[in-house]
mmCIF file of C-alpha atoms and ligand atoms in Angstrom:
data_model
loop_
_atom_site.group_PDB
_atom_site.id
_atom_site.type_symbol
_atom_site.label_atom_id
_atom_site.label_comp_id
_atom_site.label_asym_id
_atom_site.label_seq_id
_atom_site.Cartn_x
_atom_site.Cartn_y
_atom_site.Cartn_z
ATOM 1 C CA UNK A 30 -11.987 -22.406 -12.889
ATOM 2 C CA UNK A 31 -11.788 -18.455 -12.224
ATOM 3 C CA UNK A 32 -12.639 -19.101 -9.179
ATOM 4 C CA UNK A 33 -10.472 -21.473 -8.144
ATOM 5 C CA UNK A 34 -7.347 -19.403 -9.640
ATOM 6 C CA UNK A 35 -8.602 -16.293 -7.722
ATOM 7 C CA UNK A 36 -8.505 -18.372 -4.346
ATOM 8 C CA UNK A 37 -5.353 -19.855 -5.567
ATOM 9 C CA UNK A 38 -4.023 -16.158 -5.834
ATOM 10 C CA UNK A 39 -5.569 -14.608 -2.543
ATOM 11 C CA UNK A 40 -3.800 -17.759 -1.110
ATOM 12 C CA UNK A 41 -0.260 -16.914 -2.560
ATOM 13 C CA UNK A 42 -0.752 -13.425 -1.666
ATOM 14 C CA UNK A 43 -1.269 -14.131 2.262
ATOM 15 C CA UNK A 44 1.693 -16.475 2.246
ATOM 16 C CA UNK A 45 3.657 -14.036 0.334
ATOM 17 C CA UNK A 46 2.721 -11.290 2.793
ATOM 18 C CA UNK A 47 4.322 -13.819 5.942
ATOM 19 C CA UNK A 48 7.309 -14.151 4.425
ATOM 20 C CA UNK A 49 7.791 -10.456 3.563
ATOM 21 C CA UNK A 50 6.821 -9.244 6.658
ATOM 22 C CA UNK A 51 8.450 -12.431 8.914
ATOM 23 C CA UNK A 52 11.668 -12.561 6.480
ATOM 24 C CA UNK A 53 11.887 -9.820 4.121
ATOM 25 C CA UNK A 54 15.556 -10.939 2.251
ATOM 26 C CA UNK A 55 13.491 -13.698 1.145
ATOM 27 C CA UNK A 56 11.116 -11.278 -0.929
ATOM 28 C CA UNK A 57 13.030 -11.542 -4.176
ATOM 29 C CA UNK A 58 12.224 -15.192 -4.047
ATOM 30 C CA UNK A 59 8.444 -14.414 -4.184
ATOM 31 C CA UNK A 60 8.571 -11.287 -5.615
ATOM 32 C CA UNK A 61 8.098 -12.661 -9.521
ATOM 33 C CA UNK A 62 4.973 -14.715 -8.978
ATOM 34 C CA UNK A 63 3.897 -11.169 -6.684
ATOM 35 C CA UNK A 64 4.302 -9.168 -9.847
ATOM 36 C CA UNK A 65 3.134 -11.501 -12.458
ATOM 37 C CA UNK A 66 -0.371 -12.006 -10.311
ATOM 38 C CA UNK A 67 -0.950 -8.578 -10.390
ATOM 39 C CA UNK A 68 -0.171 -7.916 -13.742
ATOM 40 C CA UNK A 69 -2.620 -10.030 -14.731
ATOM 41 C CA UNK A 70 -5.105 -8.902 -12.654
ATOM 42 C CA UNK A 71 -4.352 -5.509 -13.472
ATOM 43 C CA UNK A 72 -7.102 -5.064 -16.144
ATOM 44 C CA UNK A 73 -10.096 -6.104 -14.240
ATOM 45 C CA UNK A 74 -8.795 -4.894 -10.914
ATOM 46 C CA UNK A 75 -10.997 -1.912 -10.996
ATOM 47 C CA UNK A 76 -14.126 -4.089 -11.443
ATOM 48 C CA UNK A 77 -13.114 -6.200 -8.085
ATOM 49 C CA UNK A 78 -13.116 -3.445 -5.681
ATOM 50 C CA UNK A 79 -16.609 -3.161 -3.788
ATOM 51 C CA UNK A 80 -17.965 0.730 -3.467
ATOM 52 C CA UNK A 81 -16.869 0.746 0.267
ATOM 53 C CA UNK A 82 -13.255 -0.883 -0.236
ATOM 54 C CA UNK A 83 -11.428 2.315 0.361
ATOM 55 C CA UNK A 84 -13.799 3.423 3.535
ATOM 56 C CA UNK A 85 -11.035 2.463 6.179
ATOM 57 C CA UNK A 86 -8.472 4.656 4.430
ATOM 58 C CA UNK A 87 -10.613 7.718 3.978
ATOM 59 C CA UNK A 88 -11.790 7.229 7.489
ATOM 60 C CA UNK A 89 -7.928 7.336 8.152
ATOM 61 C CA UNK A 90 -6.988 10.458 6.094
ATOM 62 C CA UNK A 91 -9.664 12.231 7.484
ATOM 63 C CA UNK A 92 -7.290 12.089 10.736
ATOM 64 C CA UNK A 93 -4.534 13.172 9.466
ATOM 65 C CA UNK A 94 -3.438 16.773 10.670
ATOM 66 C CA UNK A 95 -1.168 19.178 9.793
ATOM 67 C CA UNK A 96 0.050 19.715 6.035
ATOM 68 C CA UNK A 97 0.314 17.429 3.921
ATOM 69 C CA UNK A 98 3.003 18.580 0.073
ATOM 70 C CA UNK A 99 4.047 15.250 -0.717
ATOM 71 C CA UNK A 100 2.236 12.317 -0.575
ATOM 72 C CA UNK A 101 2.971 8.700 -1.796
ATOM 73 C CA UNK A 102 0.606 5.665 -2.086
ATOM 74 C CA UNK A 103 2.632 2.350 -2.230
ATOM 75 C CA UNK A 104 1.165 -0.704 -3.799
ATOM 76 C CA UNK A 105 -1.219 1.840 -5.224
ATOM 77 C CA UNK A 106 -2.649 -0.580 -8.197
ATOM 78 C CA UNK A 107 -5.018 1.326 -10.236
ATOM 79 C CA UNK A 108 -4.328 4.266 -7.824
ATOM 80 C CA UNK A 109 -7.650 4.496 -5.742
ATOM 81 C CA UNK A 110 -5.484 5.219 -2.574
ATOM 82 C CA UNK A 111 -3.832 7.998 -4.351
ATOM 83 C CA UNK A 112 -6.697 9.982 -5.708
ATOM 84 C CA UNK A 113 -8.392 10.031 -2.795
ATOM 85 C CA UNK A 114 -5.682 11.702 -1.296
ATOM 86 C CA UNK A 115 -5.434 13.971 -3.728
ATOM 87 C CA UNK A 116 -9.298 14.358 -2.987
ATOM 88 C CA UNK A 117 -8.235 15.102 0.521
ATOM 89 C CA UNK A 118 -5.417 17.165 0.075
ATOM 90 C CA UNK A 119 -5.845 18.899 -3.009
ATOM 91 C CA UNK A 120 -2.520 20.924 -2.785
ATOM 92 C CA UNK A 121 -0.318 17.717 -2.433
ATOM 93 C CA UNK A 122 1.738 16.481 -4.977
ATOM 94 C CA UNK A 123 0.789 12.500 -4.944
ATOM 95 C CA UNK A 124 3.097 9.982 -6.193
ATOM 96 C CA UNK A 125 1.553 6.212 -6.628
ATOM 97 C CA UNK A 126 4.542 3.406 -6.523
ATOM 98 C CA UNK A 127 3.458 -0.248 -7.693
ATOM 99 C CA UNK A 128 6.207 -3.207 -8.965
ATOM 100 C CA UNK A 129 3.509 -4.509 -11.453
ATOM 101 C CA UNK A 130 3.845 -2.824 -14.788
ATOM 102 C CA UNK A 131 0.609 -2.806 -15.871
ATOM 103 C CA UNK A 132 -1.310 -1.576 -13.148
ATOM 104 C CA UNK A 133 0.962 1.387 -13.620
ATOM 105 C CA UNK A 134 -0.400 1.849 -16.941
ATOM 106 C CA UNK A 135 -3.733 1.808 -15.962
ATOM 107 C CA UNK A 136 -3.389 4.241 -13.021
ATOM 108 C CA UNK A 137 -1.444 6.378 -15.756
ATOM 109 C CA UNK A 138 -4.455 6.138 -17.996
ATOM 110 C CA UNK A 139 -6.956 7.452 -15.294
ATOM 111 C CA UNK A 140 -4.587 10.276 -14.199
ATOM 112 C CA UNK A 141 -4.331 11.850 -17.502
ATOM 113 C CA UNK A 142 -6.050 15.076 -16.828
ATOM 114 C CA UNK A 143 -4.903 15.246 -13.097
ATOM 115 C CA UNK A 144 -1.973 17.669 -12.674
ATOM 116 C CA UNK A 145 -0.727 16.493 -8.896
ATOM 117 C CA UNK A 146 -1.235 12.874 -9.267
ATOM 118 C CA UNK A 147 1.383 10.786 -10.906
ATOM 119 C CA UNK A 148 2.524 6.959 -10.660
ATOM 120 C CA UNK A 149 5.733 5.292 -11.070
ATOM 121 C CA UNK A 150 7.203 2.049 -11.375
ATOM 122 C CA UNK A 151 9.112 0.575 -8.026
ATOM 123 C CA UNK A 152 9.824 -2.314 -5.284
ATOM 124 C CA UNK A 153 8.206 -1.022 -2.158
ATOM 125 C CA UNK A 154 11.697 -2.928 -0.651
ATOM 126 C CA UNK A 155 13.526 -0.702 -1.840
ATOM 127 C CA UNK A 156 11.584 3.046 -2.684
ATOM 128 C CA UNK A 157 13.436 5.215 -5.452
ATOM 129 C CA UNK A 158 12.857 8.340 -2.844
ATOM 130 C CA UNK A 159 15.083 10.327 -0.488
ATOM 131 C CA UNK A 160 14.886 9.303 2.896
ATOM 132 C CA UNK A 161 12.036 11.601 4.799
ATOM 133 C CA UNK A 162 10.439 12.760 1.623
ATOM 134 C CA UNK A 163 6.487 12.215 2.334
ATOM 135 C CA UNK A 164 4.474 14.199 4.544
ATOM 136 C CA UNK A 165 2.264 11.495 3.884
ATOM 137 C CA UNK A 166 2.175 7.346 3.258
ATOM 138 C CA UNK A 167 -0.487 5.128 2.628
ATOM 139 C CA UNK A 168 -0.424 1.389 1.761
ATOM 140 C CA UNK A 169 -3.856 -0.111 0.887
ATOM 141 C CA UNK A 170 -4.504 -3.693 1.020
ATOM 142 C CA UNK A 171 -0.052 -3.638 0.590
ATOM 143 C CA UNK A 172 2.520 -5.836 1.794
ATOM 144 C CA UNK A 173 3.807 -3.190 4.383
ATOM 145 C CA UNK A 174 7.740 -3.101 3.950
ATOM 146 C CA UNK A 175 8.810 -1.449 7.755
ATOM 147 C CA UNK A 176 12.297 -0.586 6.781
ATOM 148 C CA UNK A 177 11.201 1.331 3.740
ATOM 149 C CA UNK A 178 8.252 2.905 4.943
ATOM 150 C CA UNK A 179 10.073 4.227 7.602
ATOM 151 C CA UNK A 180 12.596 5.722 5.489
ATOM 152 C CA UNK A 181 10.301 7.862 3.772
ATOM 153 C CA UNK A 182 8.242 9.477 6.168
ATOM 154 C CA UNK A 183 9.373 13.019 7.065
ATOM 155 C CA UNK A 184 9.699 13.213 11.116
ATOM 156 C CA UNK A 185 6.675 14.180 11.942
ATOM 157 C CA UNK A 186 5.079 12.530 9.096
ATOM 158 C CA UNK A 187 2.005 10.461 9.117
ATOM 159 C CA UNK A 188 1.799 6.713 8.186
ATOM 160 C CA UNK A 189 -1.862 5.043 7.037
ATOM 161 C CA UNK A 190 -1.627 1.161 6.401
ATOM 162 C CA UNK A 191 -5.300 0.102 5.441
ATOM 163 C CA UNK A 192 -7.070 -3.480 5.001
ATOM 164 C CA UNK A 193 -10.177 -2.931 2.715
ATOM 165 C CA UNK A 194 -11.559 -6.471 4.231
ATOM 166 C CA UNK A 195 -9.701 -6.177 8.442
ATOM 167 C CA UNK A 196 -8.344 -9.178 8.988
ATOM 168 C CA UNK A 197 -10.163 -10.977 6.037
ATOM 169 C CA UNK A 198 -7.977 -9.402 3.426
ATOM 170 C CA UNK A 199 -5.603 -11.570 2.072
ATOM 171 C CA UNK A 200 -2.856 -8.811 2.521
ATOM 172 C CA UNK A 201 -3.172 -8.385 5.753
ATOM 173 C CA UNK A 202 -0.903 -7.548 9.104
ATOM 174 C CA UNK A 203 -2.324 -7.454 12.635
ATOM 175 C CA UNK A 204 -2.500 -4.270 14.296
ATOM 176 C CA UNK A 205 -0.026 -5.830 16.833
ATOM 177 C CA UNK A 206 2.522 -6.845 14.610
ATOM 178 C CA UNK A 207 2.018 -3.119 12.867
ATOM 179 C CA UNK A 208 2.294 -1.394 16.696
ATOM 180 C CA UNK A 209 5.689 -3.530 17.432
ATOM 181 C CA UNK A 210 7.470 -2.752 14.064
ATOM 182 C CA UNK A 211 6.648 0.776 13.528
ATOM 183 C CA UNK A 212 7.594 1.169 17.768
ATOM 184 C CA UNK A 213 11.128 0.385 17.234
ATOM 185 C CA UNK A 214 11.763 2.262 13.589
ATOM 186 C CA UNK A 215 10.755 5.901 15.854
ATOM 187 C CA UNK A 216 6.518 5.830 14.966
ATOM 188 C CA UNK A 217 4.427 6.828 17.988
ATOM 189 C CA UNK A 218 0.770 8.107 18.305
ATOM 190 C CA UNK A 219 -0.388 4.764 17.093
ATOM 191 C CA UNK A 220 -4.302 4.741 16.002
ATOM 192 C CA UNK A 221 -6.904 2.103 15.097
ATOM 193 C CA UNK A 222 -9.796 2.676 13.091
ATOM 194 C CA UNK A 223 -12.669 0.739 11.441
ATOM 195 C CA UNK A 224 -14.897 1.704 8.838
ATOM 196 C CA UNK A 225 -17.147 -0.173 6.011
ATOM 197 C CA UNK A 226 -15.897 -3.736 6.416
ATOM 198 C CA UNK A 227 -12.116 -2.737 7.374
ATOM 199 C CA UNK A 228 -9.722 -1.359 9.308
ATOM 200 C CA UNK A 229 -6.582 1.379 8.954
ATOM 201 C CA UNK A 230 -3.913 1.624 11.261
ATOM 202 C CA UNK A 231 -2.744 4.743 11.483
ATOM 203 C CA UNK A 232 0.960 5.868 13.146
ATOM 204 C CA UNK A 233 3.170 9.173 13.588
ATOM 205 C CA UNK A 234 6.778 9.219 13.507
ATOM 206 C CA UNK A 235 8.387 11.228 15.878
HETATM 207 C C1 SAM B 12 -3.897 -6.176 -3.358
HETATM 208 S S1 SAM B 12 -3.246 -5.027 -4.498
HETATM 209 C C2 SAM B 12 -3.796 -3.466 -3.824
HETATM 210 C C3 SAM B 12 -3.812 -2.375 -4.846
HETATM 211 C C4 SAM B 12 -4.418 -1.067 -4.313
HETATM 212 N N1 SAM B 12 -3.632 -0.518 -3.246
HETATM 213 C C5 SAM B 12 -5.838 -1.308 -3.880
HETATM 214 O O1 SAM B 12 -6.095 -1.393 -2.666
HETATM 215 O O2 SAM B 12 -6.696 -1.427 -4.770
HETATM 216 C C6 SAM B 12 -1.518 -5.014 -4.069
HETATM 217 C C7 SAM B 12 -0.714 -4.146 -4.999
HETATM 218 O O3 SAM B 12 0.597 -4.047 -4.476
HETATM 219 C C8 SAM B 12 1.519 -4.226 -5.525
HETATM 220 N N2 SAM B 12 2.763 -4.719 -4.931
HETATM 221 C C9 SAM B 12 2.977 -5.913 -4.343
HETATM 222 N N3 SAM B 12 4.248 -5.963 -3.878
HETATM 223 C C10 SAM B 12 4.812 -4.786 -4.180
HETATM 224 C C11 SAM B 12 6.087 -4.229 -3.948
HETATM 225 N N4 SAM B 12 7.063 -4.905 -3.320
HETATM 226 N N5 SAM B 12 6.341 -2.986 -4.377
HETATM 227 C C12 SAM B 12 5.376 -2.247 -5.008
HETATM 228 N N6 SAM B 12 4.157 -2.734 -5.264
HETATM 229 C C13 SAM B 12 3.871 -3.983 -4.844
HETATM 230 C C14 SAM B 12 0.847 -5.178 -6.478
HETATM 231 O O4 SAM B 12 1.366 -5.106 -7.782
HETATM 232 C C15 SAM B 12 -0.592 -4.712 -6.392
HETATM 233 O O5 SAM B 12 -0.874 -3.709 -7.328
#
């Protein structure tokens, strides 16, 4: 039965991720069902991840030159993304974004003694941030919202969109689709790279 809801769910979440990415006014229609799945998965979420689930995006921050101050993980869950940039850049500040209340509180509960690390509720549709305020973006395993994502990254900035499982992950966006919609919202320097059993794609805006 557990396993048959977790297919179920990996199953909503790729057909949730066409329709967001194809035809994102329809979001709010699938947002609910979005954030009630991962509410519920919230408090064993931590136990799902393999060891090398986060290899692709700290293959991908390793790339990433030039200062990073502000940082912001969206989608971030439990926050893995966003401590290991904090690992990476220890002198960022790191804000972690998710719509699903309760795997804010959990990421909450693990960055209790972390001074630089902090997560907030939000829609990755529609950020509560300043346009260009992120050095820094990173979605893991995330629906990847263009429009916003490009909104928040500082010229100049760096954006790291990473797929624990490649194409197997059942949030997932070819690297094709990622080139052609980051091209025409100003993101150049486009970079693929593959580590453990995924991939990151990393891009620049200009
Ligand atoms: C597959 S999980 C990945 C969590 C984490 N990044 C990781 O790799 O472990 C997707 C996360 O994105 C969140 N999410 C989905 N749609 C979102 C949205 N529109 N805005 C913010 N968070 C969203 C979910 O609540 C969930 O925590």
């Amino acid at each position: 039965m557990k396993a048959l809801k977790q297919r179920l769910g990996r199953s909503y979440a790729r057909f949730a991720t066409n329709v967001a990415v194809r035809f994102p006014r329809l979001w709010p229609l699938v947002r609910p069902l979005v954030r009630k799945q991962f509410d519920l998965l919230a408090p064993e979420w931590d136990g799902m991840r393999s060891p090398d689930a986060f290899s692709p995006l700290e293959a991908a921050l390793a790339t990433v030159a030039g200062p990073v101050e502000a940082a912001l993980d969206v989608g971030t869950g439990t926050g893995a993304a966003a401590f290991a940039i904090a690992e990476r850049f220890p002198a960022a500040r790191v804000v972690g974004v998710d719509i699903a209340p309760t795997m804010v509180e959990q990421a909450r509960r693990k960055a209790r003694d972390r001074r630089n690390v902090s997560f907030e509720h939000g829609d990755a549709s529609s950020l509560p941030y300043e346009r260009a305020s992120f050095d820094l973006v990173t979605a893991a395993n995330m629906i990847p919202f263009f429009d916003e994502l490009a909104r928040v990254v500082r010229p100049g900035g760096t954006l790291v969109v990473a797929f624990s499982l490649g194409p197997a992950t059942p949030i997932y966006v070819p690297s094709e689709r990622m080139r052609k919609e980051l091209g025409t919202r100003g993101f150049t320097e486009f970079a693929e790279i593959e580590a453990g059993r995924g991939a990151a794609f990393v891009a620049r805006k200009r």
